Coordinates of C-alpha atoms and ligand atoms in Angstrom, one line a residue:
X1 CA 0.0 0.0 0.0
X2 CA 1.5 3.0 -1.0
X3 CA 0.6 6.5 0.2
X4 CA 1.6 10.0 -0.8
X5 CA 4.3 11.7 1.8
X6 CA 3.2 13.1 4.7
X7 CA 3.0 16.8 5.5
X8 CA 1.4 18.8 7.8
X9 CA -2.4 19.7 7.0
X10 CA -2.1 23.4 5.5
X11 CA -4.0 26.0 8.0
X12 CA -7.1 28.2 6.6
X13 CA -6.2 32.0 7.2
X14 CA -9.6 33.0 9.1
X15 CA -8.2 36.7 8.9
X16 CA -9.3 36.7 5.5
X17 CA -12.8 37.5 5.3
X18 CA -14.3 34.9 3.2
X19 CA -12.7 32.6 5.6
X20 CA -14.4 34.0 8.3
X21 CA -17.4 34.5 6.8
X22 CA -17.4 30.5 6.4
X23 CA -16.4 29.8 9.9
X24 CA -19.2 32.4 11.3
X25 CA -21.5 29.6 9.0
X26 CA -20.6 26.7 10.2
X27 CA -21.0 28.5 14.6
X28 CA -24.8 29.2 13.1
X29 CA -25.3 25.6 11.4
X30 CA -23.5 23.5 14.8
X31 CA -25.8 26.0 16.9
X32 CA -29.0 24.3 15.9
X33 CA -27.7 21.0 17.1
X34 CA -26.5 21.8 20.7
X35 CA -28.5 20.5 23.6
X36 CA -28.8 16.8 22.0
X37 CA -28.2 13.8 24.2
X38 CA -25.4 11.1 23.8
X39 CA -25.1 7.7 24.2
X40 CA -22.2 5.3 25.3
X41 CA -21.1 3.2 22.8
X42 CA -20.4 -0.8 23.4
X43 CA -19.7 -2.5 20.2
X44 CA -23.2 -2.2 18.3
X45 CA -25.0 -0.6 20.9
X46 CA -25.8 2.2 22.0
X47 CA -26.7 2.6 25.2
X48 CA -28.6 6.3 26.2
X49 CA -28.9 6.2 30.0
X50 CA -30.6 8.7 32.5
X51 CA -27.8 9.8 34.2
X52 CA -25.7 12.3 32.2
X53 CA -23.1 14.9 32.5
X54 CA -23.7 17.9 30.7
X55 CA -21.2 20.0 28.8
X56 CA -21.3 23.6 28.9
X57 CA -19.7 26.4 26.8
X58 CA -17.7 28.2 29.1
X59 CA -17.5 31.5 27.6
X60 CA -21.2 31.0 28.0
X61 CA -22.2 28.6 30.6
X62 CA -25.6 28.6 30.6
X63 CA -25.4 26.7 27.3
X64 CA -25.6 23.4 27.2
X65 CA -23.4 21.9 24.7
X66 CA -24.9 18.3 25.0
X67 CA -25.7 15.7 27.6
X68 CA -23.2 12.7 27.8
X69 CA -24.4 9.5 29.3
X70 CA -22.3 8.7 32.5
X71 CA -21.1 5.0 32.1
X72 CA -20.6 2.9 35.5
X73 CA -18.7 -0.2 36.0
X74 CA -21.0 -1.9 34.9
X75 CA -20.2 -0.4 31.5
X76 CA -16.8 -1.0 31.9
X77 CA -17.4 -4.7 32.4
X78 CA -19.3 -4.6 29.3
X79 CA -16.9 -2.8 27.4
X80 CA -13.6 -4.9 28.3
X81 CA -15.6 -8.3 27.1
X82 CA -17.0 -6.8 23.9
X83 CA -13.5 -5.3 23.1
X84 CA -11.8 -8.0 23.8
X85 CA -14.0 -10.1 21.4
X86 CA -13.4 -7.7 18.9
X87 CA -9.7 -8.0 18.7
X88 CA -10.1 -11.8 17.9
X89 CA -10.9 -10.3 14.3
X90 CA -9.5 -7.2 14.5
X91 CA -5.7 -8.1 15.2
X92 CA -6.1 -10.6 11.9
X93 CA -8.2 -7.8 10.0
X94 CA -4.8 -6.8 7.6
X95 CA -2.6 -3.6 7.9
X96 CA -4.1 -2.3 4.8
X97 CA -7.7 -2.4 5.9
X98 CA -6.7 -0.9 9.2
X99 CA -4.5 1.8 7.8
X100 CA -7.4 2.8 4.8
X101 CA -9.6 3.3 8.0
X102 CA -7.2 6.2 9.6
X103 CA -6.9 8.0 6.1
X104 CA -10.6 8.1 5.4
X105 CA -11.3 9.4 8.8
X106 CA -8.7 12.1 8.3
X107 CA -10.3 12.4 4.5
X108 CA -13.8 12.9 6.6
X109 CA -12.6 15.8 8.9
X110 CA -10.7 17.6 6.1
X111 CA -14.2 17.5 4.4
X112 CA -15.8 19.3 7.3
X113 CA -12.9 20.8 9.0
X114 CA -15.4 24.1 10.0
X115 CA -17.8 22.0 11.6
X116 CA -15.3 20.2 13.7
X117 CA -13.9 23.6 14.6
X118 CA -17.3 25.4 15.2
X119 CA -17.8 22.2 18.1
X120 CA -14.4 22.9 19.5
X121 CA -15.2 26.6 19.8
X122 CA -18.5 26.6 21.4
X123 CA -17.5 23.5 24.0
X124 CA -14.6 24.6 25.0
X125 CA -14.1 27.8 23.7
X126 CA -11.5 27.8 21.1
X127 CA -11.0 30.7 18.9
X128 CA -10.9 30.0 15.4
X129 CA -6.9 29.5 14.9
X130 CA -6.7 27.7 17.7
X131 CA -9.6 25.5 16.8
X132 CA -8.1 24.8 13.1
X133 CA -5.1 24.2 14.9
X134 CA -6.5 21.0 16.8
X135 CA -8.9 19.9 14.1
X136 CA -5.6 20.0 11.2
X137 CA -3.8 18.5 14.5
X138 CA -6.0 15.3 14.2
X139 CA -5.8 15.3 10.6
X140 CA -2.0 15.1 11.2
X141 CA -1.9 12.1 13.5
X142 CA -4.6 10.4 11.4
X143 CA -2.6 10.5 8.6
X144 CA 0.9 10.3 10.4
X145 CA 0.0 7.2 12.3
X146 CA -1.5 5.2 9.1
X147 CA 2.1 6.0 7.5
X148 CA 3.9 4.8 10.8
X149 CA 1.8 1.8 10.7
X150 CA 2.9 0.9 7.3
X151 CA 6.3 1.1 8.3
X152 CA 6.1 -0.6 11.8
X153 CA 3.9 -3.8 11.3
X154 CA 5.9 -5.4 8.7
X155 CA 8.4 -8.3 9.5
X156 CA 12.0 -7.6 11.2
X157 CA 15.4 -8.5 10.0
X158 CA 17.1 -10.1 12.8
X159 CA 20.6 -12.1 12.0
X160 CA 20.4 -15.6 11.7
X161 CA 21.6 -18.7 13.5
X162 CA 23.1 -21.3 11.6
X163 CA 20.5 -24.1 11.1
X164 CA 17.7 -21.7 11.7
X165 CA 15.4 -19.1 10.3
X166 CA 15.0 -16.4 12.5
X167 CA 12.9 -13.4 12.3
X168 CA 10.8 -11.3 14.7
X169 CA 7.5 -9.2 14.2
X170 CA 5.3 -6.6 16.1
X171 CA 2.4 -7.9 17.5
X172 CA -0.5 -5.7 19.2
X173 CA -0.9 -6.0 23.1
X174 CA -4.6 -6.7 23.2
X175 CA -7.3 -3.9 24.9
X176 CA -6.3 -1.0 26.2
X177 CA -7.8 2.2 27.6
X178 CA -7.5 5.6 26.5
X179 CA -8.2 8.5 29.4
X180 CA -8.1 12.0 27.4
X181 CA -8.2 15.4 28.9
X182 CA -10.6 18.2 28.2
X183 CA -7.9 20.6 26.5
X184 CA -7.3 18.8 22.9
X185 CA -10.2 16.9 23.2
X186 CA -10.6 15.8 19.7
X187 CA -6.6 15.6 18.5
X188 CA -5.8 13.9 21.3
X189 CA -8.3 12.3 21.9
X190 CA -8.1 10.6 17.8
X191 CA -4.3 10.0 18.1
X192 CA -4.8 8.5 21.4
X193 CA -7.1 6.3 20.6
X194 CA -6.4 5.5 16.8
X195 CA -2.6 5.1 17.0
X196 CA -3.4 1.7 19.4
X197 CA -5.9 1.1 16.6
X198 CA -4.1 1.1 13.4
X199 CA -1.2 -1.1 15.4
X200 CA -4.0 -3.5 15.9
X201 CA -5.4 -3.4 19.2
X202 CA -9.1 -2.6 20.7
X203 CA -9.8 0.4 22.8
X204 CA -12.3 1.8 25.3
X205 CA -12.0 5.4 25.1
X206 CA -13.0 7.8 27.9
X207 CA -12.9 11.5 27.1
X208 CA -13.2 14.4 29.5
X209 CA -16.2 15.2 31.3
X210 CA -15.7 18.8 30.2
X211 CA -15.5 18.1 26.2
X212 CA -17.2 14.8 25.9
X213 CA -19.6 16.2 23.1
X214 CA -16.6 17.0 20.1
X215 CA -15.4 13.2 21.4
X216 CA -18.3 11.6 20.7
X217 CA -18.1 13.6 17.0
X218 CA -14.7 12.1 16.5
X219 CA -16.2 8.9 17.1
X220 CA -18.7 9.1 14.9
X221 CA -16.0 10.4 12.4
X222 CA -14.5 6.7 12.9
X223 CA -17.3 4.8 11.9
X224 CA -18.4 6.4 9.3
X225 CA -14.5 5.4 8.0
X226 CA -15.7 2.5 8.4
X227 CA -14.2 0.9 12.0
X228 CA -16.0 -2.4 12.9
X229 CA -17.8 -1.6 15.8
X230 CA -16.1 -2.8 19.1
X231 CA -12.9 -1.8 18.1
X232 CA -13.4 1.8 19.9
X233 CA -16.0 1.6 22.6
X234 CA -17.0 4.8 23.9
X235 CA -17.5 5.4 27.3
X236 CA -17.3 8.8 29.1
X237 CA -18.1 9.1 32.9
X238 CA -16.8 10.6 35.9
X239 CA -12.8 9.9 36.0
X240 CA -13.0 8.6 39.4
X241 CA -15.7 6.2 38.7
X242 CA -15.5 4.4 35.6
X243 CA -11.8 5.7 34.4
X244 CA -10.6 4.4 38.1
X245 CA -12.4 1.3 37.3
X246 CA -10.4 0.7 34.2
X247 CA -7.3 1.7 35.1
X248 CA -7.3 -1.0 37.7
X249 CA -9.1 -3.7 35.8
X250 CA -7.0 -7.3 35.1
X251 CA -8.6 -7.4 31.6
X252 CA -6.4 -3.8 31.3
X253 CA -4.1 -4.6 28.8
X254 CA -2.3 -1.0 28.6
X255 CA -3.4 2.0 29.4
X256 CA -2.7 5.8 27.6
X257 CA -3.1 8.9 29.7
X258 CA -3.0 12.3 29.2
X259 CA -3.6 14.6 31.6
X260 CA -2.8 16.5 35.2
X261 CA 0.3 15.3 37.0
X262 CA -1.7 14.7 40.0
X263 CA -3.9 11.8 38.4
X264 CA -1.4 10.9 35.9
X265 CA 1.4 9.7 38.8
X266 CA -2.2 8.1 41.0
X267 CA -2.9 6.1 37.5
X268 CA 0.6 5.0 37.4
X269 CA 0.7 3.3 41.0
X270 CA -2.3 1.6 40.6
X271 CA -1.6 0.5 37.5
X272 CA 1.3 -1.1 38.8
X273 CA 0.0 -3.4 40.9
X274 CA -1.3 -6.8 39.8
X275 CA -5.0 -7.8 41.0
X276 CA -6.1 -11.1 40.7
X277 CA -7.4 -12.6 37.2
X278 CA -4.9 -10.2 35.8
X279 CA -2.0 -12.0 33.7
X280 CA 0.5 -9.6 32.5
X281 CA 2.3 -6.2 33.7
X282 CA 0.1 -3.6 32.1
X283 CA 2.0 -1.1 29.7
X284 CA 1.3 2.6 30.7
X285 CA 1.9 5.7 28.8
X286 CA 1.6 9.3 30.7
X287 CA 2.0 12.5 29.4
X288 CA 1.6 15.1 31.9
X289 CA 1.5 19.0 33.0
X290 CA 4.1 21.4 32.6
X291 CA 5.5 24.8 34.3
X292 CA 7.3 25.6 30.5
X293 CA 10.0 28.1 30.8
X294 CA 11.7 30.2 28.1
X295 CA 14.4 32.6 28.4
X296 CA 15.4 35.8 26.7
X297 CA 18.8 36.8 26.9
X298 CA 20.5 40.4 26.5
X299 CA 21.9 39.5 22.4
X300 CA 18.3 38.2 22.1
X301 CA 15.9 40.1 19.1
X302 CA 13.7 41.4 21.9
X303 CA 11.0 42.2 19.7
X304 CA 10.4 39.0 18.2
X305 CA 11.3 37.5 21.9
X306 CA 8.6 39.2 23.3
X307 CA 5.7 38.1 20.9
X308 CA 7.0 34.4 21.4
X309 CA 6.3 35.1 24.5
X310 CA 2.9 36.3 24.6
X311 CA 1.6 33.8 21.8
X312 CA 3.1 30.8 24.0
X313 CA 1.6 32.1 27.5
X314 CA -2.1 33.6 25.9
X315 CA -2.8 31.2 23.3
X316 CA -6.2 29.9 24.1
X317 CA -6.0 31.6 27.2
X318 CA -2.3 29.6 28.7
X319 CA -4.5 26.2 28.8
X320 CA -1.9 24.1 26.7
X321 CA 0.5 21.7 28.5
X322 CA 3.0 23.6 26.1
X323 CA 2.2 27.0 27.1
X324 CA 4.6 29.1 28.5
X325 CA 4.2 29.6 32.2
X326 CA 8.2 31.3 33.6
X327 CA 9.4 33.5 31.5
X328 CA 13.1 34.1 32.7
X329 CA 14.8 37.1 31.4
X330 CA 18.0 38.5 31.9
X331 CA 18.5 41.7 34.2
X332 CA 20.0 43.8 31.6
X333 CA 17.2 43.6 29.1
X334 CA 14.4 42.8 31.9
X335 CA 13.0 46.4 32.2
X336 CA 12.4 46.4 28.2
X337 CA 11.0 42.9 27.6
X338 CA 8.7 43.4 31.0
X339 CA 7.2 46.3 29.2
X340 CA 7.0 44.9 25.4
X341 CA 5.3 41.7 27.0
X342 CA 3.1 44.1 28.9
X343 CA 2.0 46.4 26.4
X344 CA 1.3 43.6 23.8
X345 CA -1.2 42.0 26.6
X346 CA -3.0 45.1 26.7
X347 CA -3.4 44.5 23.1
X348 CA -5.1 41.2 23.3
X349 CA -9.2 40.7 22.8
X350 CA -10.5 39.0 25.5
X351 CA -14.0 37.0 24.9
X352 CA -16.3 35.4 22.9
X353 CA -14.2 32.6 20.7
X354 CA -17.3 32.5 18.4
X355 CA -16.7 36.4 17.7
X356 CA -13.1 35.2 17.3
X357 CA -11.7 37.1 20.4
X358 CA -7.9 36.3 21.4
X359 CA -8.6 35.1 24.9
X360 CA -11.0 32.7 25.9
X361 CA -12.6 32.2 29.3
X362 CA -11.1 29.1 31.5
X363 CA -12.5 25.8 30.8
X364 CA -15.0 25.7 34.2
X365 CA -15.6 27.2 37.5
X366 CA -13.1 25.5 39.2
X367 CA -10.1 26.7 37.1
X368 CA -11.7 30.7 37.6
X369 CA -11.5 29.8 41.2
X370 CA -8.2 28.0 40.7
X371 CA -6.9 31.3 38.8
X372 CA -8.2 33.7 41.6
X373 CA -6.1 31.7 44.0
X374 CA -3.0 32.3 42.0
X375 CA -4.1 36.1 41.2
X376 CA -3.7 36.9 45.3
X377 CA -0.7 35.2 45.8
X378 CA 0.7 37.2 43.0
X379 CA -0.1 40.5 45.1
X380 CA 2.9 38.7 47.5
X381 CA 4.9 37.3 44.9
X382 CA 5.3 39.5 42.7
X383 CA 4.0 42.8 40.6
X384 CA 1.1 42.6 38.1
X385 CA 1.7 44.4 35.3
X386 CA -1.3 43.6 33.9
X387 CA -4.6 41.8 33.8
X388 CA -4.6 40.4 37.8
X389 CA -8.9 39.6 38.0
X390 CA -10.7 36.9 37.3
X391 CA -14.4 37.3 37.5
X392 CA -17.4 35.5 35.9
X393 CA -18.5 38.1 32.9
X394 CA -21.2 40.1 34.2
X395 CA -23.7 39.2 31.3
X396 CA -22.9 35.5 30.3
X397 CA -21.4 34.7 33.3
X398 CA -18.0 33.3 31.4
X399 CA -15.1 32.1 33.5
X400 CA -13.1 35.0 32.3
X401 CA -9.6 35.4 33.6
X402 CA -8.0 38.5 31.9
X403 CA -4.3 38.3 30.6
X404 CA -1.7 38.6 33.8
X405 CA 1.7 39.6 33.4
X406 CA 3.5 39.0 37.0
X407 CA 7.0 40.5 37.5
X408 CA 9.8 40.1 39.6
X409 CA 8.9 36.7 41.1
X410 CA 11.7 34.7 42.1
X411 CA 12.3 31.3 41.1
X412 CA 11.0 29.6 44.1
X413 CA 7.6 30.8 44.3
X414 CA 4.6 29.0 43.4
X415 CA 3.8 31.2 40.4
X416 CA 7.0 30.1 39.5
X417 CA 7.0 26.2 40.4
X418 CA 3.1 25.3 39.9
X419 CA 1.1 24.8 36.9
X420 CA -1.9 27.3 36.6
X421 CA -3.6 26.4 33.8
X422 CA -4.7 29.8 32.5
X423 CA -3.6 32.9 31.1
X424 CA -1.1 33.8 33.9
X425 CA 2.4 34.4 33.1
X426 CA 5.1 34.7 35.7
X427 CA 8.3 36.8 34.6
X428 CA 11.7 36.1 36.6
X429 CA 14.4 38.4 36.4
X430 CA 17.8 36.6 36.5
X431 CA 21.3 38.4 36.5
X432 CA 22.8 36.6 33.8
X433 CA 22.5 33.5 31.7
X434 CA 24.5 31.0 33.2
X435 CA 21.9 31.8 36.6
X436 CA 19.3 31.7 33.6
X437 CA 19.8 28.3 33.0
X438 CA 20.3 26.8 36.3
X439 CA 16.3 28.4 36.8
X440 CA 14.5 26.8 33.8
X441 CA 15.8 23.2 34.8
X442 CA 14.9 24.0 38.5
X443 CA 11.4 22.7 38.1
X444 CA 9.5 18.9 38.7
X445 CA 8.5 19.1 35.1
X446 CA 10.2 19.1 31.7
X447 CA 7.8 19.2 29.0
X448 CA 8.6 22.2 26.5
X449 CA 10.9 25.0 26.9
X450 CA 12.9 27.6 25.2
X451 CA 15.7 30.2 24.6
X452 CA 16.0 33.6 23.0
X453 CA 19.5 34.3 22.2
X454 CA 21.4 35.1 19.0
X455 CA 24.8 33.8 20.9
X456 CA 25.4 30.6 18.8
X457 CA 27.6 29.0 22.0
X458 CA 24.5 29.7 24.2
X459 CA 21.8 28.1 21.6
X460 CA 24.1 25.0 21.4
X461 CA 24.3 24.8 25.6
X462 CA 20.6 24.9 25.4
X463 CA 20.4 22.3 23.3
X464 CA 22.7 20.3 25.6
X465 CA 21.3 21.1 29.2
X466 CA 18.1 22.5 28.9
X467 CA 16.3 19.3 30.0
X468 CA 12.9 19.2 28.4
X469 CA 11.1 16.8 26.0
X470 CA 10.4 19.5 23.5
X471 CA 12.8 22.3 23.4
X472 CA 12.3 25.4 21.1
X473 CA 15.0 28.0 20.1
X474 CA 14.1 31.5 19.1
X475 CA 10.2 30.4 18.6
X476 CA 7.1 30.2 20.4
X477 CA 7.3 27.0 23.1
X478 CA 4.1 26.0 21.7
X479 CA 2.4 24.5 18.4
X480 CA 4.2 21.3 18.1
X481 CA 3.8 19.5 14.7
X482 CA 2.9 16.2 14.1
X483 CA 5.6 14.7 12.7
X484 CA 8.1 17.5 12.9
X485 CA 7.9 18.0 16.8
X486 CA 7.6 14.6 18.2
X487 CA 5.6 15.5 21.5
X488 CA 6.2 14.2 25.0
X489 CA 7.9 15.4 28.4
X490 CA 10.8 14.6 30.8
X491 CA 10.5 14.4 34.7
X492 CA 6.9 14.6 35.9
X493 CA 5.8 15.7 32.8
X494 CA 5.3 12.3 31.6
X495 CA 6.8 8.9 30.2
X496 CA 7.7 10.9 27.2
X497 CA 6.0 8.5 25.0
X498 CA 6.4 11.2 21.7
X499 CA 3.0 11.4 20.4
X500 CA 3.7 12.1 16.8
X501 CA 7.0 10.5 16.6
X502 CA 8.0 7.6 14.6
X503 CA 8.4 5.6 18.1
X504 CA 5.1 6.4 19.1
X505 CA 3.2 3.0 17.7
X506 CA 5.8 0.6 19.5
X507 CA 3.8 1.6 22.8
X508 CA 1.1 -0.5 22.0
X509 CA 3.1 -3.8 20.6
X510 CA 5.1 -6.2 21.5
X511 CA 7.9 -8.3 19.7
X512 CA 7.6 -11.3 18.9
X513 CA 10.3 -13.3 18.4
X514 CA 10.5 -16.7 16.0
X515 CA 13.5 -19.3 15.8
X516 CA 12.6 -21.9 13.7
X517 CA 14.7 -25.3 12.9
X518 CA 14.3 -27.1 10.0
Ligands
NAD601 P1 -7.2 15.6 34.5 O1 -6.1 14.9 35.0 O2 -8.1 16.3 35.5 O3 -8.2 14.7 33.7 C1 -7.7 13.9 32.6 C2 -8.6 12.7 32.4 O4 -8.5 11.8 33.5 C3 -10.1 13.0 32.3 O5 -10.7 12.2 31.3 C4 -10.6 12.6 33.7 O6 -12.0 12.2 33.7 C5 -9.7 11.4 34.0 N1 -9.6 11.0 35.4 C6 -9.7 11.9 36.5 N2 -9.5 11.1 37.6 C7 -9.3 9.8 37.3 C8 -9.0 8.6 38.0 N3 -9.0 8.6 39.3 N4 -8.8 7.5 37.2 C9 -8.9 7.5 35.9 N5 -9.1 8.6 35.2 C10 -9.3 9.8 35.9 O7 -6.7 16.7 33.5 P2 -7.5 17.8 32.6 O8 -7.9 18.9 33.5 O9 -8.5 17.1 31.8 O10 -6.4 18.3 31.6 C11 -5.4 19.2 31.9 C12 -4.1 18.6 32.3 O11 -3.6 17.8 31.2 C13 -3.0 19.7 32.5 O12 -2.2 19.3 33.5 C14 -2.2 19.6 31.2 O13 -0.9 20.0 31.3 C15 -2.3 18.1 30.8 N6 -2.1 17.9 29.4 C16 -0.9 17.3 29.0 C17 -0.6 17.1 27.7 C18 0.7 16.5 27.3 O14 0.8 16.1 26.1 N7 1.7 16.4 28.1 C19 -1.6 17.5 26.7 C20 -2.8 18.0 27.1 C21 -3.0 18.3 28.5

């Protein structure tokens, strides 16, 4: 099977009128179908149950995006048998067939790309770059993964024994579960699921409570590609109900997380232990928060340093694991940078994502209240510059947190160490580079990270001892390609598994290796 090269899904300019015209389209045509109610999917059924969470926009909270039916363990039960069934056939069903399923999906979205996006904005409020962003995003693994697949699954060369014929070949693990979070809840939660997939294996796939409308979309997507049903089984619910449930289930082949640090490193103990009925050491995949640093240093262009900045903190409103979070500047061109990045905050639009406004409001209630908390410590630790409230907007009631610039906070503090989640950026003066870099590594995480310099010797230390899983030089910290940015943390940030990297399928096999005599 032969398919063209991969390259990154082009991005539609919605600057340009037309563009937006179309987008403001597809908000009015996915505005007639929000309030519906959702069913769990178990292989061919669909199961529509009383109790359901209900997903809100959050620019808009009185809107109901849809109503999700909560599975219980029950469901889960149900799930891991009809899954497991299903990979009697589907670990035999060829590469081909698997791989032509990936490429149609990502044939399916390209098709409708505006509707996808117009979902993503009203549930949880991405503008309309940022929304193209994740829907070309799952475009990209799609397509990324079916090519990886095609190169993976195939036999292995080994050396050979005298007397034998040896060889060795991947083989898929069996069922595993995929736990998505609420902030790329339709790239992620495709490559997630669909990388597994395509390498042969069955999932149950539990999205976010926050975003479990777009997921069910996606999954829809999938069918209509034409995945047997069973393969992906569909079950959103609380985390701590039916996610717990699978996480510690012996039928639990592997398990692929993305999410906080906190239930991410809880996953991972649990995981590890073996409960009875269960028969094999259960493979686990993490990737986790981040507290992502870049710094600018005194030969650094201080213009284009400073818009990196901004775009990587503000960008759909700092909710990206990438997004910058420390910015670490050196004394001597501190005062300028503190009040480039300032001024260029005051700049942004913040609001409605449907009206295409820069910054967005925080995902839910608890992240406003969340933000708050960080907004009064930042009266102690350090200096607003800008922004500094957080307050539900008076008419629609969005969990609006404005833009926050906080300087001279040192590199111990919490606005400094934890991750917020929101559009809060903490700015850390430093007296030179050398005490530059000894403050970016000094953090639990490692997930991105970056340096503005235009001293070749201090770009190449960088590279050397910065220690993140994504490191970006004289560029926004954000906006990783698929396939060009293989993506995935160091430290607490995760197991950097390197979602679209050419490792990434090998998660979910296992090698199997055949001597044969005579
Ligand atoms: P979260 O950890 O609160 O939830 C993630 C998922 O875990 C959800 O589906 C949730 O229902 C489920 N869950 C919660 N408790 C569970 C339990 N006990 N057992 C099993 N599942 C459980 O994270 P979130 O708020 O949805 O997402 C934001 C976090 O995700 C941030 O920390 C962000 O940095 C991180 N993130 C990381 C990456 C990455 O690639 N490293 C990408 C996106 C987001």
């Amino acid at each position: 099977m032969n398919l063209p090269e991969y390259k990154c899904e082009p991005y539609t300019d919605y600057t340009h009128p037309k563009h937006a015209a179309a987008y403001r389209q597809a908000i009015a045509a996915v505005s007639s179908q929000l309030g519906q109610d959702y069913p769990l999917l178990i292989g061919e059924q669909k199961i529509m149950l009383e109790n359901k969470i209900e997903s809100h926009n959050p620019c808009k909270p009185t809107q109901v995006i849809g109503r999700v039916s909560s599975a219980t363990q029950a469901h889960a039960e149900q799930a891991l048998d009809v899954a497991w069934k299903a990979f009697e056939t589907w670990k035999n069903t060829s590469l081909e067939q698997r791989v032509a399923v990936l490429v149609k999906a990502a044939a399916i979205i390209r098709e409708r790309k505006l509707e996808f996006n117009a979902w993503l904005s009203f549930e949880i409020g991405k503008n309309y770059a940022e929304a193209e962003g994740e829907t070309a995003e799952a475009i990209d693994f799609l397509e990324y993964y079916a090519r990886s697949a095609l190169k993976l699954c195939k036999p292995i060369q080994t050396y050979q024994m005298e007397g034998e014929t040896d060889r060795a070949e991947y083989i898929p693990l069996g069922v595993g579960v995929s736990i998505t979070p609420w902030n790329f809840p339709f790239a992620i939660f495709l490559g997630q699921a669909c990388a597994p997939i395509v390498a042969g294996n069955c999932m149950i796939v539990k999205p976010a409570e926050d975003s479990a409308v777009i997921a069910y979309k996606a999954i829809e997507v999938l069918l209509e590609a034409g995945l047997p049903v069973g393969v992906i089984n569909f079950l959103p619910g609380l985390g701590e109900v039916v996610g717990d449930y699978l996480v510690k289930h012996p039928k639990t082949r592997f398990i692929s997380f993305t999410g906080s640090k906190s239930v991410g490193l809880y996953i991972n103990a649990e995981a590890a232990k073996v409960v009875a009925g269960q028969k094999w050491i259960k493979r686990i995949t993490l990737e986790l928060g981040g507290k992502d640093g870049m710094i600018i240093d005194e030969t650094a262009d201080l213009e284009a340093a400073a818009s990196a900045a901004v775009a990587g903190a503000f960008g759909f409103a700092g909710q990206k694991c990438s997004a910058l979070s420390r910015l670490i500047v050196v004394e001597s061109v501190y005062p300028e940078i503190l009040e480039k990045v300032t001024n260029k905050v005051k700049a942004l639009t913040v609001g409605d994502p449907l009206e295409n406004q820069y910054v967005n409001a925080v995902i839910n209630l608890e992240s406003l209240e969340k933000s708050r908390k960080y907004l009064e410590l930042a009266k102690t630790e350090g200096r607003v510059t800008v922004g500094g409230t957080a307050a539900s907007h008076p008419e629609t009631e969005g969990y609006f947190v404005q833009p926050t610039v906080v300087a001279d906070v040192k590199p111990h503090d919490k606005l400094a160490q934890d991750e917020i989640f929101s559009p809060i950026l903490a700015v850390v003066p430093v007296k030179d580079f050398d005490t530059a870099m000894e403050v970016i590594n000094n953090t639990e995480y490692g997930l991105t990270g970056g340096l503005f310099s235009s001293d070749p010797s201090r770009l190449e230390r960088a590279e050397r001892e910065l220690h993140v899983g994504n490191l970006y030089l004289n560029r926004k910290i954000t906006g990783a390609m698929v396939g060009c940015h293989p993506f995935g943390g160091f430290n607490l940030s995760g197991t950097d598994s390197k979602a679209g990297g050419p490792d990434y399928l090998l998660h979910f096999m296992q090698m199997k290796s055949i001597a044969r005599k005579v």
